Amino acid sequence: MVLKLMLASMAAFAVRAAPVVALPQSKNFVAGSAGEMEMIPAPIEPSWIVAGAPVARIAEHSRGQDDAALTALWDCTAGEFRWYFGWDETVMILEGEVHITTEDGVERTLNAGDVAYFAGGTWATWRIDRYLRKVAFCRKPFPKPLTMAYRLRNLVRQGGTQGLAA
């Protein structure tokens, strides 16, 4: 069941992350008005919906050259759903309010201007009472051995003992 949900999450994210046609830009700098970005449908996996009929949309702003990072606008109408974070995701709420409940029971309400981080590989329940618009900064987590090697390299470069703990 969990594997099926994870696969559905990856498939849904791949569909939502389809590139949006944008004005010609530098490969090293991407800028644009959030109001001018074309929002495309990004359906929430039906089995994740807890209540209501939330309708989500996405507009990809930029993607790292290594495909390990993505920035997008996302909006959604009222509803409640569980969400699987396949990537590390930092969000900034632009408009509206969302009530979040994490896997470990932490509850928090995010409003316009709030910033939150969700670790990849985790679930959270989102309840949107009216409408929500956010910017999402997504990053694929590195495998643990690579993370440890990177931290070790930084430790050697810095000549210190901080930053090695996982």
Steps between C-alpha positions, in 0.01 A plus 500: 500500500777744598697409186191563288452842662867587451484401132179699456669800664797479266274468196281790611804718567648417160178605330478819708865582436460511121682806369299812432589704191671821615671799346861441388731533798857451603586147610657646813222743596123456487255774594133559441185638651299249701183654358610427143591134549256257338346272761424151370288227665686292760240251625545368852514120514131409565586243770674777699189721522344491846218755453364736237607524138827697499619620160875564475707672232871556449736718297866404484722804541843343474689174520864441595728392218547165677122452546557474877322829579171652391316822579128523427182688581216281624143581592204301624132548581330385821538142613696264722757251378807305599816594310815297445817707468723309260751787511615732779268798467511849643184702447410865540130571525407786268125509553248322721535264791570129545472278807780241502518180705826306467547124532616541860193706597646851489228747400568843358307764308695677226391842372625743235866576568568178695782268392509126574720202418386143430760223484491270199348159569239632745123546503289790626128574498402833348165666573421805289179678598478740200802542272877470527784626281861419578844499349679167541874446498559127447825309519569131451669368815846351453547134600638472857849376395537797264377739770760364745778528238397861429499585872838332545642702211369821660646398835842448344478833313397687815753324721236467773275246661156655442242388244577127478196370691228359274 
